């Protein structure tokens, strides 16, 4: 095993994307994701790629629309307020079935909020975010290693199903440094097959190709959307990812994603030391959400506890999956404030020992 | 083994550099590490701080709220971080710039005139290394030799004589722990 490299989350994300074949980046600066465009600005020219700092977030996402239409693996990144600005373009990309990678290194919100890590963009990321019926494939890393590894999976899924993909991280993951092991070989972009739908300059005559998000003919848009829904169904069947720890005998299962999942797991370990059987289910993909697995676990689990750095957003997906079969509780910390293991343990203890039925802590 | 560290001082004192170096040293010693800086409106002359965790188990959060060890390099940092030290923990105080007496009686306070020692070695910039030397010896969390090994890996442009000087500063610090 090669020695691990010490990498910052934002840099690992950028290098991971380049090694996964990213050759085009457009973005606009915002804390806490500034290292991404900074890294891409020197790294992409090294591999024959292109970097654009656009005049705004709106411009960046529309430039990406164009780049993705040519079939080149492209990427944009921002943080919460900037991602809000990109929503119109993301909806257009989804409508045009364009695959690319968006990274959201979340910060405190709403509005300008603050620059601390937070998870308040869960609804926005998993419900589409912009207008119309669409989804994004959303992956939530919980360590710098996964910041490095996930862009590859995002591109693979995005291209396979023609869907925009998102890495939903937060300021903590973006700014922290950890050891990273480089476990997979860099993708040679020459070996990536050009998609059959992609546009570009052609030397030979071929059938006309169209990339667009609309069809004004009677009933045709519905057909377009329903064709897309078939792909969404397939993604829900085949591409859902999650991780479980100590759930086999758990009387309480914590559900948490991203950086919160690590703290939640530490809370579970503290509970186990005190004789409380706590376990963790970590959604790795937020859409599709591991709802089938939660539904399976629900009848044999007394309590669920959603742990999130937002005001009770992911908990709604847990409740939908559990569908009233058992209690779903919430530990929420909004506004960019960090969660600590001791507080999570306290919530577990209150629920299990005091038998709170509808426990909701907003600390 | 778990060691949560906070380092704090003026921007430009090498607070962030020292933190990154500790994290890299942890990797060399095959430990799990995390480093987390204060970020945003940071500037030279303002205050900067960072969290470092070195552990044999998985690191849950990189934000260290009750550190085992705190290194304070300037006066405002003492006021902010002294109350955070875990009872029984260690507070390393740079007495070259901090004149206030620490109040806590439930922790071990180590006073070191980091700037003066660095000046004597001939380069004021290595004052952060003096503090790290104290840290390594006082906590036993990392070996001084490992920090020396990490130096050229983290700071690839450093000349051999500068690395030599940094290692000297580490050893001077260790003597005072």
Coordinates of C-alpha atoms in Angstrom, one line a residue:
Chain A
X1 CA 0.0 0.0 0.0
X2 CA 1.4 3.4 -1.0
X3 CA 1.6 6.0 1.7
X4 CA -1.5 8.1 2.0
X5 CA -1.5 11.6 0.8
X6 CA -2.7 14.5 3.0
X7 CA -5.3 16.3 0.9
X8 CA -7.9 19.0 1.5
X9 CA -11.4 17.9 0.7
X10 CA -11.9 20.5 -2.0
X11 CA -8.6 19.5 -3.7
X12 CA -9.4 15.8 -3.4
X13 CA -12.7 16.5 -5.1
X14 CA -11.0 18.4 -7.9
X15 CA -8.2 15.8 -8.4
X16 CA -10.7 13.0 -8.3
X17 CA -12.8 14.7 -11.0
X18 CA -9.8 15.2 -13.2
X19 CA -8.7 11.6 -12.8
X20 CA -12.2 10.5 -13.6
X21 CA -12.0 12.3 -17.0
X22 CA -13.2 15.8 -16.2
X23 CA -11.8 18.1 -18.9
X24 CA -13.9 21.2 -18.6
X25 CA -14.8 23.4 -15.6
X26 CA -16.7 26.6 -15.3
X27 CA -17.5 28.3 -12.0
X28 CA -17.5 31.4 -9.9
X29 CA -15.8 31.8 -6.5
X30 CA -17.5 31.4 -3.2
X31 CA -16.3 30.2 0.2
X32 CA -16.0 27.4 1.3
X33 CA -15.4 25.8 -2.1
X34 CA -12.8 28.3 -3.5
X35 CA -10.0 25.6 -3.6
X36 CA -12.0 23.8 -6.3
X37 CA -11.8 26.5 -9.1
X38 CA -8.3 27.4 -7.9
X39 CA -7.1 23.8 -8.3
X40 CA -8.9 23.4 -11.6
X41 CA -7.5 26.6 -13.0
X42 CA -3.9 25.1 -13.1
X43 CA -4.7 21.4 -13.2
X44 CA -7.0 21.3 -16.2
X45 CA -4.5 23.0 -18.6
X46 CA -2.0 20.3 -17.6
X47 CA -4.2 17.6 -19.0
X48 CA -5.4 19.5 -22.1
X49 CA -8.6 20.6 -20.5
X50 CA -10.1 24.0 -20.2
X51 CA -11.0 26.2 -17.2
X52 CA -13.3 29.2 -17.2
X53 CA -14.0 31.6 -14.4
X54 CA -17.3 32.9 -15.6
X55 CA -18.8 36.3 -14.8
X56 CA -21.5 34.8 -12.6
X57 CA -23.0 31.5 -11.4
X58 CA -25.7 31.8 -14.0
X59 CA -23.2 32.1 -16.7
X60 CA -21.2 29.1 -15.3
X61 CA -24.1 26.7 -15.5
X62 CA -25.1 27.8 -19.0
X63 CA -21.5 27.3 -20.2
X64 CA -21.7 23.8 -18.7
X65 CA -24.9 23.2 -20.6
X66 CA -23.0 23.9 -23.8
X67 CA -19.9 21.9 -22.8
X68 CA -22.0 18.9 -21.6
X69 CA -23.8 18.9 -25.0
X70 CA -20.5 18.1 -26.7
X71 CA -20.1 15.0 -24.6
X72 CA -17.0 16.3 -22.7
X73 CA -16.9 15.4 -19.0
X74 CA -17.6 18.8 -17.4
X75 CA -18.0 20.1 -13.9
X76 CA -19.2 23.2 -12.0
X77 CA -19.0 23.8 -8.3
X78 CA -20.3 26.3 -5.8
X79 CA -21.7 26.7 -2.3
X80 CA -25.3 27.1 -1.2
X81 CA -26.2 30.6 -2.4
X82 CA -24.3 30.0 -5.7
X83 CA -26.1 26.7 -6.2
X84 CA -29.4 28.5 -5.8
X85 CA -28.4 30.8 -8.6
X86 CA -27.6 27.8 -10.9
X87 CA -31.0 26.2 -10.4
X88 CA -32.6 27.5 -13.7
X89 CA -29.6 26.1 -15.7
X90 CA -29.7 22.8 -13.8
X91 CA -33.3 22.4 -14.6
X92 CA -32.5 23.0 -18.3
X93 CA -29.7 20.5 -18.2
X94 CA -32.0 17.9 -16.6
X95 CA -34.6 18.7 -19.3
X96 CA -32.0 18.2 -22.0
X97 CA -30.7 15.0 -20.5
X98 CA -27.2 16.3 -20.1
X99 CA -24.8 14.5 -17.8
X100 CA -22.3 16.5 -15.9
X101 CA -21.1 17.0 -12.3
X102 CA -22.2 19.7 -9.9
X103 CA -20.5 20.0 -6.5
X104 CA -22.2 21.8 -3.7
X105 CA -20.0 22.4 -0.7
X106 CA -22.8 23.5 1.5
X107 CA -22.7 26.4 4.0
X108 CA -25.1 27.9 6.5
X109 CA -28.3 29.4 5.1
X110 CA -30.8 30.5 4.1
X111 CA -29.8 33.7 2.2
X112 CA -26.2 34.7 2.5
X113 CA -26.1 32.7 5.7
X114 CA -22.5 32.1 6.9
X115 CA -19.5 30.2 5.6
X116 CA -19.5 27.2 8.1
X117 CA -20.4 23.7 7.0
X118 CA -24.1 22.9 7.0
X119 CA -26.6 20.5 5.4
X120 CA -29.5 22.9 4.7
X121 CA -29.6 22.2 0.9
X122 CA -31.0 18.6 1.3
X123 CA -34.5 19.5 -0.1
X124 CA -33.0 21.5 -2.9
X125 CA -30.7 18.7 -4.0
X126 CA -33.0 15.7 -3.7
X127 CA -36.2 17.3 -5.0
X128 CA -34.7 18.7 -8.2
X129 CA -34.1 22.2 -7.0
X130 CA -35.3 24.1 -10.1
X131 CA -38.6 24.0 -11.9
X132 CA -40.2 21.0 -13.4
X133 CA -40.2 17.2 -12.9
X134 CA -36.7 16.1 -12.6
X135 CA -34.1 14.5 -10.3
X136 CA -30.4 14.7 -9.8
X137 CA -28.2 11.7 -8.9
X138 CA -26.9 12.9 -5.5
X139 CA -23.9 11.4 -3.7
X140 CA -22.9 12.4 -0.2
X141 CA -19.3 11.8 0.8
X142 CA -18.4 11.7 4.5
X143 CA -14.6 11.8 4.3
X144 CA -11.8 13.3 2.1
X145 CA -11.2 9.8 0.6
X146 CA -14.8 9.8 -0.7
X147 CA -14.4 13.4 -2.0
X148 CA -11.7 11.9 -4.2
X149 CA -13.5 8.7 -5.1
X150 CA -17.1 9.8 -5.8
X151 CA -16.7 12.0 -8.9
X152 CA -15.9 8.8 -10.9
X153 CA -19.1 7.1 -9.8
X154 CA -21.0 10.3 -10.5
X155 CA -19.8 10.6 -14.0
X156 CA -20.4 6.9 -14.7
X157 CA -24.0 7.1 -13.5
X158 CA -24.6 10.5 -15.1
X159 CA -23.5 9.2 -18.6
X160 CA -25.2 5.8 -18.3
X161 CA -28.6 7.4 -17.6
X162 CA -28.1 10.9 -19.1
X163 CA -28.8 12.7 -15.8
X164 CA -27.0 15.5 -14.0
X165 CA -25.1 14.3 -11.0
X166 CA -24.3 16.1 -7.8
X167 CA -21.8 15.7 -5.0
X168 CA -23.4 17.2 -1.9
X169 CA -20.6 18.0 0.6
X170 CA -20.3 20.7 3.2
X171 CA -17.8 23.3 4.3
X172 CA -16.3 21.0 6.9
X173 CA -15.5 18.3 4.3
X174 CA -14.3 20.9 1.8
X175 CA -11.9 22.6 4.2
X176 CA -10.6 19.6 6.2
X177 CA -7.5 17.6 5.4
X178 CA -7.3 13.8 5.7
X179 CA -5.2 11.0 4.3
X180 CA -6.2 9.8 0.9
X181 CA -5.2 6.6 -0.8
X182 CA -5.2 6.5 -4.5
X183 CA -6.8 3.2 -5.3
X184 CA -8.0 3.4 -8.9
X185 CA -6.1 4.2 -12.1
X186 CA -6.6 7.6 -13.8
X187 CA -9.1 7.3 -16.7
X188 CA -7.5 7.8 -20.1
X189 CA -10.1 10.2 -21.8
X190 CA -9.2 8.8 -25.2
X191 CA -10.8 5.5 -24.1
X192 CA -14.1 7.2 -23.2
X193 CA -16.6 6.6 -26.1
X194 CA -18.2 9.7 -27.4
X195 CA -21.9 9.6 -26.6
X196 CA -24.3 9.0 -29.6
X197 CA -26.3 12.1 -28.8
X198 CA -23.3 14.5 -28.4
X199 CA -23.0 17.6 -30.7
X200 CA -19.8 19.0 -32.3
X201 CA -18.1 19.6 -35.5
X202 CA -18.4 16.6 -37.9
X203 CA -16.3 15.8 -40.9
X204 CA -18.7 13.2 -42.1
X205 CA -22.4 13.5 -42.9
X206 CA -24.7 12.0 -40.3
X207 CA -28.3 12.2 -38.9
X208 CA -29.3 15.5 -37.3
X209 CA -28.9 15.6 -33.6
X210 CA -30.9 17.8 -31.2
X211 CA -30.2 18.6 -27.5
X212 CA -32.9 20.6 -25.9
X213 CA -35.3 20.7 -22.9
X214 CA -38.5 21.4 -24.7
X215 CA -41.1 20.0 -27.2
X216 CA -44.0 22.3 -27.9
X217 CA -46.0 19.8 -29.9
X218 CA -49.2 18.6 -28.4
X219 CA -48.6 15.9 -25.7
X220 CA -44.9 15.5 -26.7
X221 CA -43.4 17.0 -23.5
X222 CA -45.3 14.5 -21.4
X223 CA -43.8 11.7 -23.6
X224 CA -40.4 13.2 -23.1
X225 CA -40.8 13.4 -19.3
X226 CA -42.2 9.9 -19.1
X227 CA -39.3 8.5 -21.0
X228 CA -37.0 10.1 -18.5
X229 CA -39.0 8.7 -15.6
X230 CA -38.2 5.2 -16.9
X231 CA -34.6 6.0 -16.4
X232 CA -35.2 7.4 -13.0
X233 CA -37.0 4.2 -12.0
X234 CA -34.0 2.2 -13.2
X235 CA -31.7 4.4 -11.1
X236 CA -33.8 3.8 -8.1
X237 CA -33.6 0.1 -8.6
X238 CA -29.9 -0.2 -9.4
X239 CA -27.9 2.8 -8.2
X240 CA -28.9 3.3 -4.6
X241 CA -26.0 3.1 -2.1
X242 CA -25.9 3.1 1.6
X243 CA -23.7 1.8 4.5
X244 CA -24.8 0.1 7.7
X245 CA -22.9 -0.2 11.0
X246 CA -24.1 -2.2 14.0
X247 CA -27.7 -2.3 12.7
X248 CA -28.2 -6.1 13.1
X249 CA -29.4 -6.0 16.7
X250 CA -30.1 -2.3 17.0
X251 CA -33.0 -1.0 19.1
X252 CA -32.3 2.5 17.8
X253 CA -31.0 3.2 14.3
X254 CA -29.5 6.6 13.5
X255 CA -29.8 7.9 10.0
X256 CA -27.3 10.5 8.9
X257 CA -25.3 11.4 5.8
X258 CA -22.1 13.3 5.1
X259 CA -20.0 14.7 8.0
X260 CA -23.0 14.2 10.3
X261 CA -22.8 10.4 9.8
X262 CA -19.4 10.3 11.4
X263 CA -20.5 12.1 14.5
X264 CA -23.7 10.0 14.6
X265 CA -21.5 6.8 14.5
X266 CA -19.4 8.1 17.3
X267 CA -22.6 8.7 19.3
X268 CA -23.6 5.1 18.5
X269 CA -20.3 3.8 19.9
X270 CA -20.8 5.8 23.1
X271 CA -24.3 4.4 23.5
X272 CA -23.0 0.8 23.0
X273 CA -20.5 1.4 25.8
X274 CA -23.4 2.2 28.0
X275 CA -25.4 -0.8 27.0
X276 CA -27.7 0.8 24.5
X277 CA -27.9 -1.1 21.2
X278 CA -27.5 1.8 18.7
X279 CA -26.7 1.4 15.0
X280 CA -26.2 3.7 12.0
X281 CA -27.6 3.7 8.5
X282 CA -25.8 6.1 6.3
X283 CA -27.4 7.0 2.9
X284 CA -24.5 7.4 0.4
X285 CA -26.9 8.4 -2.4
X286 CA -29.5 10.9 -1.2
X287 CA -31.4 10.5 -4.4
X288 CA -32.1 7.6 -4.8
X289 CA -32.7 7.4 -1.1
X290 CA -32.3 3.9 0.5
X291 CA -36.0 3.8 1.3
X292 CA -36.5 0.0 0.6
X293 CA -33.8 -0.9 3.2
X294 CA -35.3 1.5 5.8
X295 CA -38.8 0.0 5.2
X296 CA -37.2 -3.5 5.8
X297 CA -35.6 -2.4 9.0
X298 CA -38.7 -0.4 10.3
X299 CA -40.8 -3.3 11.8
X300 CA -37.9 -4.7 13.9
X301 CA -36.6 -1.4 15.1
X302 CA -38.1 0.5 18.0
X303 CA -36.7 3.9 17.1
X304 CA -35.1 5.8 14.3
X305 CA -33.2 9.0 14.9
X306 CA -32.3 11.3 12.0
X307 CA -29.2 13.4 12.7
X308 CA -28.7 16.3 10.4
X309 CA -27.1 19.8 10.3
X310 CA -30.4 21.2 9.0
X311 CA -33.8 21.9 10.4
X312 CA -35.4 18.5 9.8
X313 CA -35.1 17.9 6.0
X314 CA -33.7 14.4 5.6
X315 CA -36.0 13.2 8.4
X316 CA -38.9 13.6 6.0
X317 CA -37.4 10.9 3.7
X318 CA -36.9 8.7 6.7
X319 CA -40.5 9.1 7.7
X320 CA -41.7 8.4 4.1
X321 CA -39.7 5.2 4.1
X322 CA -40.7 4.1 7.6
X323 CA -44.3 5.0 6.7
X324 CA -45.6 5.1 10.3
X325 CA -44.3 1.6 11.2
X326 CA -42.3 3.0 14.2
X327 CA -41.1 6.2 15.8
X328 CA -38.9 8.6 13.9
X329 CA -37.1 11.2 15.9
X330 CA -34.9 14.1 15.0
X331 CA -31.7 15.7 16.1
X332 CA -31.2 18.9 14.2
X333 CA -28.6 21.6 14.3
X334 CA -29.2 24.4 11.7
X335 CA -27.2 27.5 10.9
X336 CA -23.8 26.1 10.3
X337 CA -23.2 24.9 13.9
X338 CA -21.3 21.7 14.2
X339 CA -22.7 18.5 15.9
X340 CA -20.7 16.7 18.5
X341 CA -20.9 13.0 19.5
X342 CA -21.8 13.8 23.2
X343 CA -25.0 15.6 22.1
X344 CA -25.9 12.8 19.8
X345 CA -25.4 10.3 22.6
X346 CA -27.6 12.4 24.9
X347 CA -30.4 12.3 22.3
X348 CA -30.1 8.5 22.0
X349 CA -30.2 8.1 25.8
X350 CA -33.3 10.4 26.1
X351 CA -35.1 8.4 23.5
X352 CA -34.2 4.9 24.6
X353 CA -34.2 5.3 28.4
X354 CA -36.9 7.9 28.8
X355 CA -39.1 6.4 26.0
X356 CA -39.8 9.7 24.3
X357 CA -42.2 8.9 21.5
X358 CA -41.8 11.8 19.2
X359 CA -38.6 13.3 20.3
X360 CA -37.3 16.2 18.3
X361 CA -34.3 18.2 19.4
X362 CA -33.4 21.4 17.7
X363 CA -30.4 22.4 19.6
Chain B
X1 CA -5.0 6.6 21.3
X2 CA -6.7 10.0 20.6
X3 CA -5.1 13.4 20.6
X4 CA -7.2 16.5 19.8
X5 CA -5.1 19.6 19.3
X6 CA -5.9 23.3 18.8
X7 CA -3.2 25.7 17.6
X8 CA -3.9 29.4 17.6
X9 CA -2.0 32.7 17.0
X10 CA -1.5 35.6 14.6
X11 CA -1.8 34.9 10.9
X12 CA 1.8 34.6 9.7
X13 CA 3.1 32.8 12.8
X14 CA 2.8 29.5 11.1
X15 CA -0.3 28.3 12.9
X16 CA -1.8 26.6 9.8
X17 CA 1.6 25.3 8.6
X18 CA 2.2 23.7 12.0
X19 CA -1.2 22.0 11.9
X20 CA -0.7 20.6 8.5
X21 CA 2.7 19.3 9.5
X22 CA 1.3 17.5 12.6
X23 CA -1.4 15.9 10.4
X24 CA 1.2 14.7 7.8
X25 CA 3.4 13.4 10.6
X26 CA 0.4 11.4 11.9
X27 CA 0.1 9.8 8.4
X28 CA 3.8 8.9 8.5
X29 CA 3.2 7.1 11.8
X30 CA 0.2 5.3 10.2
X31 CA -2.4 7.0 12.3
X32 CA -5.8 8.4 11.3
X33 CA -5.6 12.2 11.1
X34 CA -7.7 15.2 10.3
X35 CA -6.8 18.9 10.0
X36 CA -9.3 21.7 10.0
X37 CA -8.4 25.4 9.6
X38 CA -10.3 28.5 10.5
X39 CA -11.2 29.9 7.1
X40 CA -12.9 32.8 5.4
X41 CA -11.7 36.3 6.3
X42 CA -8.3 35.2 7.5
X43 CA -5.3 37.5 7.0
X44 CA -1.7 38.1 8.0
X45 CA -1.7 39.8 11.4
X46 CA -5.3 38.7 12.2
X47 CA -6.0 35.6 14.3
X48 CA -5.9 32.1 12.8
X49 CA -6.4 28.7 14.4
X50 CA -6.7 25.1 13.4
X51 CA -7.8 21.8 14.8
X52 CA -5.8 18.6 14.4
X53 CA -6.8 15.1 15.4
X54 CA -4.3 12.2 15.6
X55 CA -6.0 8.9 16.5
X56 CA -5.6 5.2 16.2
X57 CA -9.4 4.9 15.7
X58 CA -11.6 6.6 13.1
X59 CA -11.9 10.4 13.6
X60 CA -15.5 11.4 14.1
X61 CA -15.3 15.2 13.7
X62 CA -12.3 17.3 12.7
X63 CA -13.6 20.2 14.8
X64 CA -12.0 19.8 18.2
X65 CA -14.2 21.3 20.8
X66 CA -12.4 20.1 23.9
X67 CA -8.8 19.6 23.0
X68 CA -6.3 17.5 24.9
X69 CA -3.6 20.0 24.0
X70 CA -3.8 23.7 23.1
X71 CA -0.9 25.7 21.7
X72 CA -1.4 29.5 22.0
X73 CA 1.1 31.8 20.3
X74 CA -0.4 35.2 21.0
X75 CA -2.4 37.0 23.7
X76 CA -6.0 36.9 22.1
X77 CA -5.6 33.1 21.6
X78 CA -5.0 32.5 25.3
X79 CA -8.2 34.2 26.2
X80 CA -10.2 32.3 23.6
X81 CA -8.7 28.8 24.0
X82 CA -7.6 28.4 27.7
X83 CA -11.2 27.6 28.8
X84 CA -11.5 24.9 26.1
X85 CA -8.7 22.6 27.3
X86 CA -9.9 19.3 28.5
X87 CA -9.4 18.9 32.3
X88 CA -6.0 17.3 32.8
X89 CA -4.9 18.5 29.4
X90 CA -1.9 20.5 28.3
X91 CA -1.7 24.3 27.5
X92 CA 1.5 25.4 25.7
X93 CA 2.0 29.2 26.1
X94 CA 4.3 31.3 24.0
X95 CA 5.6 33.6 26.8
X96 CA 7.4 35.8 24.2
X97 CA 4.1 37.4 23.3
X98 CA 1.8 36.4 26.1
X99 CA 2.2 38.2 29.4
X100 CA -1.1 37.2 31.0
X101 CA -0.9 34.3 33.5
X102 CA -3.1 31.3 32.6
X103 CA -5.9 30.9 35.3
X104 CA -6.7 27.1 35.0
X105 CA -5.4 24.9 37.8
X106 CA -6.8 21.6 36.4
X107 CA -4.5 21.5 33.4
X108 CA -0.7 21.4 32.9
X109 CA 0.7 24.7 31.7
X110 CA 4.0 24.7 29.8
X111 CA 5.5 28.2 29.3
X112 CA 8.0 28.6 26.5
X113 CA 9.5 31.8 25.0
X114 CA 9.2 30.5 21.5
X115 CA 10.2 33.7 19.7
X116 CA 13.4 34.2 21.8
X117 CA 14.5 30.6 21.2
X118 CA 13.8 31.0 17.4
X119 CA 15.8 34.3 17.4
X120 CA 18.7 32.6 19.1
X121 CA 18.7 29.9 16.4
X122 CA 19.0 32.6 13.9
X123 CA 15.5 32.6 12.2
X124 CA 12.4 34.0 13.9
X125 CA 10.2 32.0 11.5
X126 CA 10.9 28.7 13.2
X127 CA 9.1 29.8 16.4
X128 CA 6.2 27.5 15.5
X129 CA 8.6 24.5 15.4
X130 CA 9.8 25.3 18.9
X131 CA 6.1 25.0 20.0
X132 CA 5.7 21.7 18.1
X133 CA 8.8 20.3 19.7
X134 CA 7.3 21.1 23.1
X135 CA 4.1 19.4 22.0
X136 CA 5.7 16.2 20.7
X137 CA 7.7 15.7 23.9
X138 CA 5.0 16.7 26.4
X139 CA 2.3 14.5 24.8
X140 CA 4.3 11.7 23.3
X141 CA 1.7 11.7 20.6
X142 CA 4.3 11.9 17.8
X143 CA 8.0 11.4 17.5
X144 CA 10.2 14.4 16.8
X145 CA 12.0 12.3 14.1
X146 CA 8.7 11.8 12.3
X147 CA 8.0 15.5 12.3
X148 CA 11.4 15.9 10.8
X149 CA 10.6 13.3 8.1
X150 CA 7.3 15.0 7.3
X151 CA 8.9 18.5 6.8
X152 CA 10.3 18.0 3.3
X153 CA 7.2 16.2 2.2
X154 CA 4.9 19.0 3.2
X155 CA 7.2 21.8 2.2
X156 CA 8.8 20.5 -0.9
X157 CA 10.6 23.8 -1.7
X158 CA 12.5 24.1 1.6
X159 CA 16.3 24.0 1.3
X160 CA 18.1 21.3 3.3
X161 CA 19.7 23.9 5.6
X162 CA 16.3 25.3 6.4
X163 CA 14.9 21.9 7.2
X164 CA 18.0 21.4 9.4
X165 CA 17.2 24.6 11.2
X166 CA 13.5 23.6 11.7
X167 CA 14.6 20.3 13.2
X168 CA 17.0 22.1 15.5
X169 CA 14.0 24.3 16.7
X170 CA 11.9 21.1 17.3
X171 CA 14.7 19.7 19.5
X172 CA 15.1 23.0 21.4
X173 CA 11.4 22.9 22.1
X174 CA 11.6 19.3 23.2
X175 CA 14.2 20.2 25.8
X176 CA 11.8 22.6 27.5
X177 CA 8.8 20.3 27.7

